[in-house]
XYZ file of C-alpha atoms in Angstrom:
487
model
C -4.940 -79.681 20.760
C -6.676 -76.598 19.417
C -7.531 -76.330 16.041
C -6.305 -73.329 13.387
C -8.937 -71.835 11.133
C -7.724 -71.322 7.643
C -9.002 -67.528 6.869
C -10.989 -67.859 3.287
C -9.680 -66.668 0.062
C -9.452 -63.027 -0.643
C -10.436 -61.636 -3.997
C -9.126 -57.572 -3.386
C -6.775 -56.588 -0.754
C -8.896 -54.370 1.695
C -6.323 -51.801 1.878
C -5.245 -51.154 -1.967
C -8.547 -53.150 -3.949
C -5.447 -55.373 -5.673
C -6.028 -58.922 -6.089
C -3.578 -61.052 -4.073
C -1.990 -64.283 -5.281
C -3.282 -67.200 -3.793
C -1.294 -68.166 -0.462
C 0.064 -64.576 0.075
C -0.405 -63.220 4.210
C 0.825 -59.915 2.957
C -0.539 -57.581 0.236
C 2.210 -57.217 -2.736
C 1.159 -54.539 -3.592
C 0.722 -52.274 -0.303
C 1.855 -54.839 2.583
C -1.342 -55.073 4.032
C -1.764 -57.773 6.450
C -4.201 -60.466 4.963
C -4.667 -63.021 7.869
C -6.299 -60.144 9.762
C -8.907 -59.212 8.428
C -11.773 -61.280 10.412
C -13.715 -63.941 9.404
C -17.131 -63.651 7.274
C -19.918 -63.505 9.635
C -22.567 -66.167 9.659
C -25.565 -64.430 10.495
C -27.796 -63.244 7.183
C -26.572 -60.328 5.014
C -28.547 -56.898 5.259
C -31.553 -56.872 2.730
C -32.329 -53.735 0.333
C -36.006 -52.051 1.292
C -38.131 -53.456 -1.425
C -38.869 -50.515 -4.281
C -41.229 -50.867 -6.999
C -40.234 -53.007 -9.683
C -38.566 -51.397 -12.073
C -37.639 -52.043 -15.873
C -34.987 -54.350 -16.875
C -31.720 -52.295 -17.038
C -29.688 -51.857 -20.634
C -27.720 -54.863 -21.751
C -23.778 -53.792 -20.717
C -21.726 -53.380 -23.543
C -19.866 -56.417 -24.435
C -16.455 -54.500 -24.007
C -17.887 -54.119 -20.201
C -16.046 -56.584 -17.123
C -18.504 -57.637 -15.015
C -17.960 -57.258 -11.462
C -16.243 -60.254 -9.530
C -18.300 -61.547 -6.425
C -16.179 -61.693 -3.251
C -17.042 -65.301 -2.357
C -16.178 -66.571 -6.335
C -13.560 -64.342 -7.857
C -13.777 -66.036 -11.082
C -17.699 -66.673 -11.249
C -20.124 -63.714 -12.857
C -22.355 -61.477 -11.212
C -25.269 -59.565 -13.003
C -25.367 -56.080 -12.368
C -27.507 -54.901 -9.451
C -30.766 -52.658 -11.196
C -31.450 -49.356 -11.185
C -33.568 -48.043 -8.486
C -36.724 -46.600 -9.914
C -38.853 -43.543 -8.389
C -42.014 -43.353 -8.690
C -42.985 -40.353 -10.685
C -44.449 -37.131 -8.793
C -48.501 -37.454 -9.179
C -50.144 -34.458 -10.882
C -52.676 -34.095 -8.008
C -51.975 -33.129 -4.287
C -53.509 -35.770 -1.295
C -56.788 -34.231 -1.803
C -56.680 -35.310 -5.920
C -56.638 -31.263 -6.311
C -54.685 -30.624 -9.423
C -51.520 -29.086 -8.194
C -51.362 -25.746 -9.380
C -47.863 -24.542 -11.252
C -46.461 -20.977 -9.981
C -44.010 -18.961 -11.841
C -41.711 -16.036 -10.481
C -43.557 -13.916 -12.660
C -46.931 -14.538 -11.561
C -46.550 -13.154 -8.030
C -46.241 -9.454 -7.550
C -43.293 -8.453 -5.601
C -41.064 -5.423 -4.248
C -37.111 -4.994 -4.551
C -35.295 -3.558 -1.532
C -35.946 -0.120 -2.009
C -39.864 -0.558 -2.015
C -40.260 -0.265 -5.757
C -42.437 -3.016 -7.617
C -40.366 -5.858 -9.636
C -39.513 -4.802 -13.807
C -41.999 -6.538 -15.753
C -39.285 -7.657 -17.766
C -38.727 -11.439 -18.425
C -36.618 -13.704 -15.992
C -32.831 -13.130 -17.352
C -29.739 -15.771 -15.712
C -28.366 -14.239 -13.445
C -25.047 -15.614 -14.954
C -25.737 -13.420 -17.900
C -25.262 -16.040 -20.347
C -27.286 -15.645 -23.738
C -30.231 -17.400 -24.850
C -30.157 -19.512 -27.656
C -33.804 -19.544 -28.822
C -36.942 -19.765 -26.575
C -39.164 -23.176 -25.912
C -40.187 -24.989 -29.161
C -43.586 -23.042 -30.256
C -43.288 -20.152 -28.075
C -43.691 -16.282 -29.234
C -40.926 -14.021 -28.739
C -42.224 -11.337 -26.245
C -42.450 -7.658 -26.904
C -40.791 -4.793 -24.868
C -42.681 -1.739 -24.335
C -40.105 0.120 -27.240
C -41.005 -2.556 -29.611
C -38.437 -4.921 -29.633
C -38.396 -8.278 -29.271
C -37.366 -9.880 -26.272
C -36.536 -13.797 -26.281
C -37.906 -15.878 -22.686
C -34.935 -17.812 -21.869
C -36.394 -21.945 -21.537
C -36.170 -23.482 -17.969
C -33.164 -24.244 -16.240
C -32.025 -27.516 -15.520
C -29.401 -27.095 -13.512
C -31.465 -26.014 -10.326
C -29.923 -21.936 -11.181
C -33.063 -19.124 -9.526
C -34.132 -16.770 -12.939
C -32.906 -13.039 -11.555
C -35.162 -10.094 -12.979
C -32.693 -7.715 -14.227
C -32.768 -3.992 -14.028
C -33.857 -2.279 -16.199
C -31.654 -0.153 -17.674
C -34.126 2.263 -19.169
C -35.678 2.846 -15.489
C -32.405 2.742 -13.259
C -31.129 5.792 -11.435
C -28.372 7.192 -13.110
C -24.730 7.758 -10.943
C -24.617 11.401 -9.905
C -21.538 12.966 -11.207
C -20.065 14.738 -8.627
C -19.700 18.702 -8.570
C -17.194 20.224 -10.346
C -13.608 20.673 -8.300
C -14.726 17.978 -5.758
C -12.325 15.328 -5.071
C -13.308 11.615 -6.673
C -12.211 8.488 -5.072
C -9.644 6.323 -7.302
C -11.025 3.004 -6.961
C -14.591 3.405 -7.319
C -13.913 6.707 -9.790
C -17.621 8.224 -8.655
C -17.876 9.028 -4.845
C -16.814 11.768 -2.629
C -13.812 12.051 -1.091
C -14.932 12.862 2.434
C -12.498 15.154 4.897
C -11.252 12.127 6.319
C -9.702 11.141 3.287
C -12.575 8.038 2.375
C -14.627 7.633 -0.172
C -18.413 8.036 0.556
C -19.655 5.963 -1.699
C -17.214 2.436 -1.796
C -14.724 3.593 1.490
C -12.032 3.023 0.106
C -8.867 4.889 1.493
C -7.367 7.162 -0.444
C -3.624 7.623 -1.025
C -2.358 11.016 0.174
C -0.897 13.931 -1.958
C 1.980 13.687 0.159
C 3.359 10.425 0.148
C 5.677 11.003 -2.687
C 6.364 13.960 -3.607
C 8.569 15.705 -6.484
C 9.269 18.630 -8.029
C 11.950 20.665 -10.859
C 12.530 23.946 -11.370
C 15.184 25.188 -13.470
C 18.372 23.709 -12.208
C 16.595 22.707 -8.599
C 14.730 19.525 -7.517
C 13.692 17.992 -5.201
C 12.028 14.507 -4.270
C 10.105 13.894 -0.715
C 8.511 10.133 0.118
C 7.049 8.650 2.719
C 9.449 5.506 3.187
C 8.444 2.153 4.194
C 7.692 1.960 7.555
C 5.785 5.615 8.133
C 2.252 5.479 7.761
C 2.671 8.958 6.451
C 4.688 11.788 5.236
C 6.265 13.793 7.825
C 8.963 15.542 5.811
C 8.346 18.336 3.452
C 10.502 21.041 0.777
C 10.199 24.201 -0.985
C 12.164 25.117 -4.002
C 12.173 28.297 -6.048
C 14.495 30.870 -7.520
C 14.091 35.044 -7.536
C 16.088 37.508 -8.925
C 18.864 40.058 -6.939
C 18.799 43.533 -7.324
C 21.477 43.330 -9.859
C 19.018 41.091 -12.149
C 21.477 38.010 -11.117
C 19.372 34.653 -10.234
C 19.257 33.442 -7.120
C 17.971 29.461 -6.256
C 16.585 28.292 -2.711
C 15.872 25.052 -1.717
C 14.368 24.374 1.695
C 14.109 21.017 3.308
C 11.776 19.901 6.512
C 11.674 17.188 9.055
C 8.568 16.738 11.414
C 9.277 15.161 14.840
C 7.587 12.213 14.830
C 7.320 12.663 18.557
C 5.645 15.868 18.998
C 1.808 16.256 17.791
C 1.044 17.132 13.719
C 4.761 17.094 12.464
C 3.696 16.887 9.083
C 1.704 20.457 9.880
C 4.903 21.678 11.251
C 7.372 21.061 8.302
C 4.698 22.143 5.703
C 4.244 25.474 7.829
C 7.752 26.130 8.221
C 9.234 24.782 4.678
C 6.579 27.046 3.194
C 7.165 30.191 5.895
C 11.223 30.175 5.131
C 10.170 30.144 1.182
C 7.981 33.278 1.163
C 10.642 34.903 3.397
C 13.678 34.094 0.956
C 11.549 34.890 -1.962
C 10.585 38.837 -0.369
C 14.145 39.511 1.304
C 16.459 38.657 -1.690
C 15.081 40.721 -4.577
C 15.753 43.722 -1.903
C 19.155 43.588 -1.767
C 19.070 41.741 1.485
C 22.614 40.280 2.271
C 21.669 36.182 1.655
C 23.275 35.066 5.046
C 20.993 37.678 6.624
C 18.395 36.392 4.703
C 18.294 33.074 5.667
C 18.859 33.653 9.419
C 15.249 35.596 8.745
C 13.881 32.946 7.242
C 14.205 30.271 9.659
C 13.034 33.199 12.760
C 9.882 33.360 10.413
C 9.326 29.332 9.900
C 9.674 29.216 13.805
C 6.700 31.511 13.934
C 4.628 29.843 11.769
C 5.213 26.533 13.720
C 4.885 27.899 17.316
C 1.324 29.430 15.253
C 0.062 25.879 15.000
C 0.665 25.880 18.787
C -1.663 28.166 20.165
C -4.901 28.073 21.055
C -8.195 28.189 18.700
C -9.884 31.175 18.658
C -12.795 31.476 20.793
C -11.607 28.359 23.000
C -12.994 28.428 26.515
C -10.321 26.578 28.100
C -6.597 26.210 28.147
C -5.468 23.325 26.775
C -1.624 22.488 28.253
C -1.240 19.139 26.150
C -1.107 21.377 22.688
C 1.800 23.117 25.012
C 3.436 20.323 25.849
C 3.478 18.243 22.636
C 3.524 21.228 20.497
C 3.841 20.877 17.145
C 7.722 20.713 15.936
C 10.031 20.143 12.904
C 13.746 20.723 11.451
C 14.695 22.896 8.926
C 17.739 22.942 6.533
C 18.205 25.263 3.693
C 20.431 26.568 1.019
C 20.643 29.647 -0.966
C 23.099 30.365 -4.149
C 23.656 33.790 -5.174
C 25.905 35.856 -6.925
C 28.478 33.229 -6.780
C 28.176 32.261 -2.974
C 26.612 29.130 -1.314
C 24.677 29.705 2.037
C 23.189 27.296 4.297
C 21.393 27.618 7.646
C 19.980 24.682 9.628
C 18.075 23.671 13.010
C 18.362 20.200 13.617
C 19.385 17.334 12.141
C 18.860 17.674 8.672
C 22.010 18.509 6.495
C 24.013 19.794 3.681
C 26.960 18.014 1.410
C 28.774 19.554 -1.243
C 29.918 16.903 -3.734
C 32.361 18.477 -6.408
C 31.516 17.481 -10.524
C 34.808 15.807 -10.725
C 35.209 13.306 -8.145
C 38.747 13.461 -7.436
C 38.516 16.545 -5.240
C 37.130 15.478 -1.585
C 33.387 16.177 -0.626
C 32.220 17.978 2.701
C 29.512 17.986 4.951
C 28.644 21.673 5.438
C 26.512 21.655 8.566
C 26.768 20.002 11.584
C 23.800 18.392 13.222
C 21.968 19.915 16.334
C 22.133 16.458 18.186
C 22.748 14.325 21.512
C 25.834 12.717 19.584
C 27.055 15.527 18.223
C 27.087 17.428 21.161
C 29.397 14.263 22.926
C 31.661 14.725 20.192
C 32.133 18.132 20.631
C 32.849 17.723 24.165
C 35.506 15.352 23.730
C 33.391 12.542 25.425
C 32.844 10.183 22.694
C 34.365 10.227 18.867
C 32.439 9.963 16.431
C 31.563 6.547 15.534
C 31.134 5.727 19.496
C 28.635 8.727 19.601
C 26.333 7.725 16.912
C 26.697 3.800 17.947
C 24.419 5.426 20.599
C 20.897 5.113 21.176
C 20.512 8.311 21.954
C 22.513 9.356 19.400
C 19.603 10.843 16.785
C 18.005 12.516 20.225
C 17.817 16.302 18.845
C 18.654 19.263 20.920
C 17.449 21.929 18.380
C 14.269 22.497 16.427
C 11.661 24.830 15.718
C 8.312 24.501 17.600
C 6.724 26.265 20.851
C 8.665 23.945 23.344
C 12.258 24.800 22.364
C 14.392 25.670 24.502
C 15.976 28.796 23.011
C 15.833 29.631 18.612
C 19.735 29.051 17.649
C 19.939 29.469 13.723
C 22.636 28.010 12.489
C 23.970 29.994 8.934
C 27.042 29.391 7.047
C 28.622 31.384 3.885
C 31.144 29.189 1.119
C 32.355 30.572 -2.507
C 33.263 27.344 -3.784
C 35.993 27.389 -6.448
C 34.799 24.623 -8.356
C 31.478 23.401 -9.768
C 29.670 20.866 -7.527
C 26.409 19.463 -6.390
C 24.459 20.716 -2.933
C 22.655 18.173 -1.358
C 20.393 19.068 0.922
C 18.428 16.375 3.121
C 16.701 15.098 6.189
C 18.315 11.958 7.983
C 15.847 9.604 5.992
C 18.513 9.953 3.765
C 21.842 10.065 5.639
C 21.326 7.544 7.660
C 22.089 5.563 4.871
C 25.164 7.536 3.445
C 26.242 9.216 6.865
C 30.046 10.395 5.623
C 30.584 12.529 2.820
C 32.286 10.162 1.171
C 29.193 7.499 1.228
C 26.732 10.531 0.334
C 29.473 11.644 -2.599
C 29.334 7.899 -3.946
C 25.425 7.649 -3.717
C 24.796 10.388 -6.206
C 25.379 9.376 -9.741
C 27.810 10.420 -12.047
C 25.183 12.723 -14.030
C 23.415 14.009 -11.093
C 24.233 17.967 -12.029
C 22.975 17.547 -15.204
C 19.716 15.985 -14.125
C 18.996 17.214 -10.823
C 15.381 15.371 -10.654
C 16.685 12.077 -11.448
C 19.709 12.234 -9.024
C 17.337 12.781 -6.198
C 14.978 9.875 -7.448
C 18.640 7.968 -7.509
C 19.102 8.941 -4.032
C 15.302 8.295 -2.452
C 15.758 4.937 -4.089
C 18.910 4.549 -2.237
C 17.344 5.074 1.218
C 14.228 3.069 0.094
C 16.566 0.167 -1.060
C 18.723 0.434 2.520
C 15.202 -0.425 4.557
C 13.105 2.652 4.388
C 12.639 3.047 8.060
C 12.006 6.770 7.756
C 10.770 9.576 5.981
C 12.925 10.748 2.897
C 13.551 14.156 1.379
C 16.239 15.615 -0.562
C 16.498 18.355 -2.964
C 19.598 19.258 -5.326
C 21.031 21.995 -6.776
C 24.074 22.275 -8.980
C 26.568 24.930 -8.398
C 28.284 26.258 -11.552
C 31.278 28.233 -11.359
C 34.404 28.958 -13.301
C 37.524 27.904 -11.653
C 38.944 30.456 -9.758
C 42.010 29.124 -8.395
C 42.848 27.002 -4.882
C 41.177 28.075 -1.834
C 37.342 29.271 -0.984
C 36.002 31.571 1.342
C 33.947 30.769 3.879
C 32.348 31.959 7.034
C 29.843 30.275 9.689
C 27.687 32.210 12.368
């Protein structure tokens, strides 16, 4: 019959360090399995390298458990002793004194070439120093003042010579009207829009825009997918011949598809403005006026087309992704409302009191407009559409033929004109959703309706550039009824 070895007594559980109760297979405490762990071996224990003998170590405090021996859990065991280095020797193998080296006492060169400060070793921490070693001399600078040598370090930390402030090269400020990075707050802003000095990139003028004249403003922002601003506005106001005022707002969208749309809607925004601005104050009819003004911001964008002077060679890729942007406008004067538009951008009339029904007063120069028109699709099948935002108008050197759209309204009522690029109305499409996005108080502040409105857009996702600009429309009621004409 074979025989069973009993495994010896445990004094911890291996797994948890718990003692076990006498008997127990299992730990109580973590379930660890006692009856395997193996057998002690027989064969001698492994023996320390002998050190030099050292001290005796401390007497424990009496409030101190000595440690329990594996073999006898309830039988004493004496503290193991310290382990005692010998101490370094003052000489080197040779008995040569070893010599003792400071930082100080070597001559050395920074990065640039320049010899070390001759200033005392500071922490590089920059904490202070509370007095210097017991008997030493507090060191003089070369203005006279006293300078305290911080003691040695402990803690292993190099001693850093610190500039000297007296001999450091002062920041050059840069020249007057050039452009200073924002993070940094002394380099150059190079072309490129980076700093020169910490490259950090800096945020462009045009990313958010606004701007309040009089009764107009306007609010332009990049959005939250763009990497940039592709939209851009004008606003301004003139006089008539009669001396009566006359407001303008003008609104651009670049085409993200075509090459430097930002170029184009900040050429032809600020082409249609100057044109408004020098046709109205001479009497110029303003229907007339605006059909002019969009014929001169198609100029200035097919300008941005053409070739460079003195260029060698033609280049048909600037012809084939020519620059190219839509405009929409509005213009009130002596009691009428005119619009004109290429594109896609639009116009809604939202009346002070809310009862009365809003309007959209353009319609947009598009793929899914042009289906409804036809009779193919209605309107919410057109514009459920990929291809629905696919424009067939704009201004830029590839067009296919300059349509200006121009429409003429008296409105009998006071109301608000808003005037935006889809960033906007994609998110309030009907009248109805754009009438119930602009606050209650949006014709007395202008400014903060269109913030209202931006936020809107920004709040619906953001996916594209946003610009609108409004402009309040007061008029005395007149009766029922308002003309209107459209070319």
């Amino acid at each position: 019959m074979s025989e069973s070895h009993q495994q010896p007594a445990l004094a911890r559980c291996p797994g948890c360090e718990e003692p076990p109760a006498s008997g127990d297979l299992y730990c109580g405490a973590c379930g660890y399995d006692l009856s395997a762990v193996p057998a002690r071996p027989d064969d001698r224990p492994t023996l320390a390298i002998t050190v030099p003998p050292a001290a005796p170590p401390a007497p424990a405090p009496s409030s101190a458990v000595p440690p329990t021996a594996p073999h006898a859990p309830d039988a004493p065991t004496p503290p193991a002793p310290a382990v005692q280095w010998p101490a370094a020797s003052e000489t080197d193998s040779s008995d040569v004194t070893v010599p003792v080296h400071r930082a100080t006492d070597l001559p050395g060169t920074d990065s640039g070439g320049k010899p070390l400060p001759a200033s005392p070793p500071v922490r590089h921490d920059d904490r202070a120093v509370v007095g210097g070693p017991a008997g030493a001399e507090p060191a003089t600078g070369t203005a006279g003042t006293a300078e305290t040598i911080e003691p040695p370090d402990s803690s292993g930390d190099f001693a850093l010579a610190a500039p000297d402030p007296r001999t450091a090269e002062p920041t050059p400020t840069p020249a007057a009207g050039t452009k200073v990075c924002v993070a940094c707050r002394s380099g150059r802003v190079d072309p490129d829009g980076y700093c020169e000095n910490c490259g950090h990139a800096q945020p462009r003028e045009r990313d958010h825009m606004e701007q309040e004249l009089g009764s107009v403003a306007a609010v332009s922002d990049r959005g939250l997918r763009h990497h940039r601003n592709e939209d851009s506005f004008a606003v301004s106001s003139t006089a008539l011949p009669d001396g009566s005022p006359a407001v303008v707002a003008i609104v651009c969208d670049g085409v993200s598809s075509a090459s430097r749309p930002d170029e184009a809607s900040a050429a032809a925004a600020s082409a249609a403005n100057e044109a408004l601005l020098e046709s109205l104050p001479l009497g110029t009819h303003p229907q007339q006026a605006m059909h002019e003004a969009i014929v001169a911001a198609s100029e200035a964008v097919n300008a941005l087309a053409q070739d460079p002077p003195g260029s060698a060679e033609h280049d048909a890729q600037r012809h084939q992704n020519a620059p190219a942007c839509t405009l929409v406008g509005a213009i009130m004067a002596g009691g009428l409302l005119v619009v004109g538009w290429v594109g896609d951008s639009r116009v809604y009339w939202v009346p002070d009191d809310r009862t009365g029904p809003p309007a959209r007063l353009t319609e947009d120069d598009s793929w899914a407009a042009q289906m409804v028109a036809a009779g193919l699709m209605n309107e919410a099948e057109a514009y459920a559409d990929e291809r629905a935002h696919a424009i067939t108008g704009w201004l830029g050197a590839d067009s296919y033929e300059l349509e200006p759209h121009t429409a003429s309204f008296k409105p009998d009522r006071p109301g608000l004109v808003v005037v935006c690029t889809d960033g906007l109305w994609n998110y309030a499409e009907s009248a109805e959703e754009m009438a119930a996005a602009v606050p209650p108080e949006a014709h007395r502040r202008p400014l903060h309706g269109a913030q209202v409105l931006v936020g809107h857009a920004l709040d619906g996702g953001g996916h594209d550039n946003v610009t609108v600009a409004l402009l309040p429309f007061a008029v005395e009621p007149q009766g029922a009824g308002s003309a209107c004409t459209t070319v």
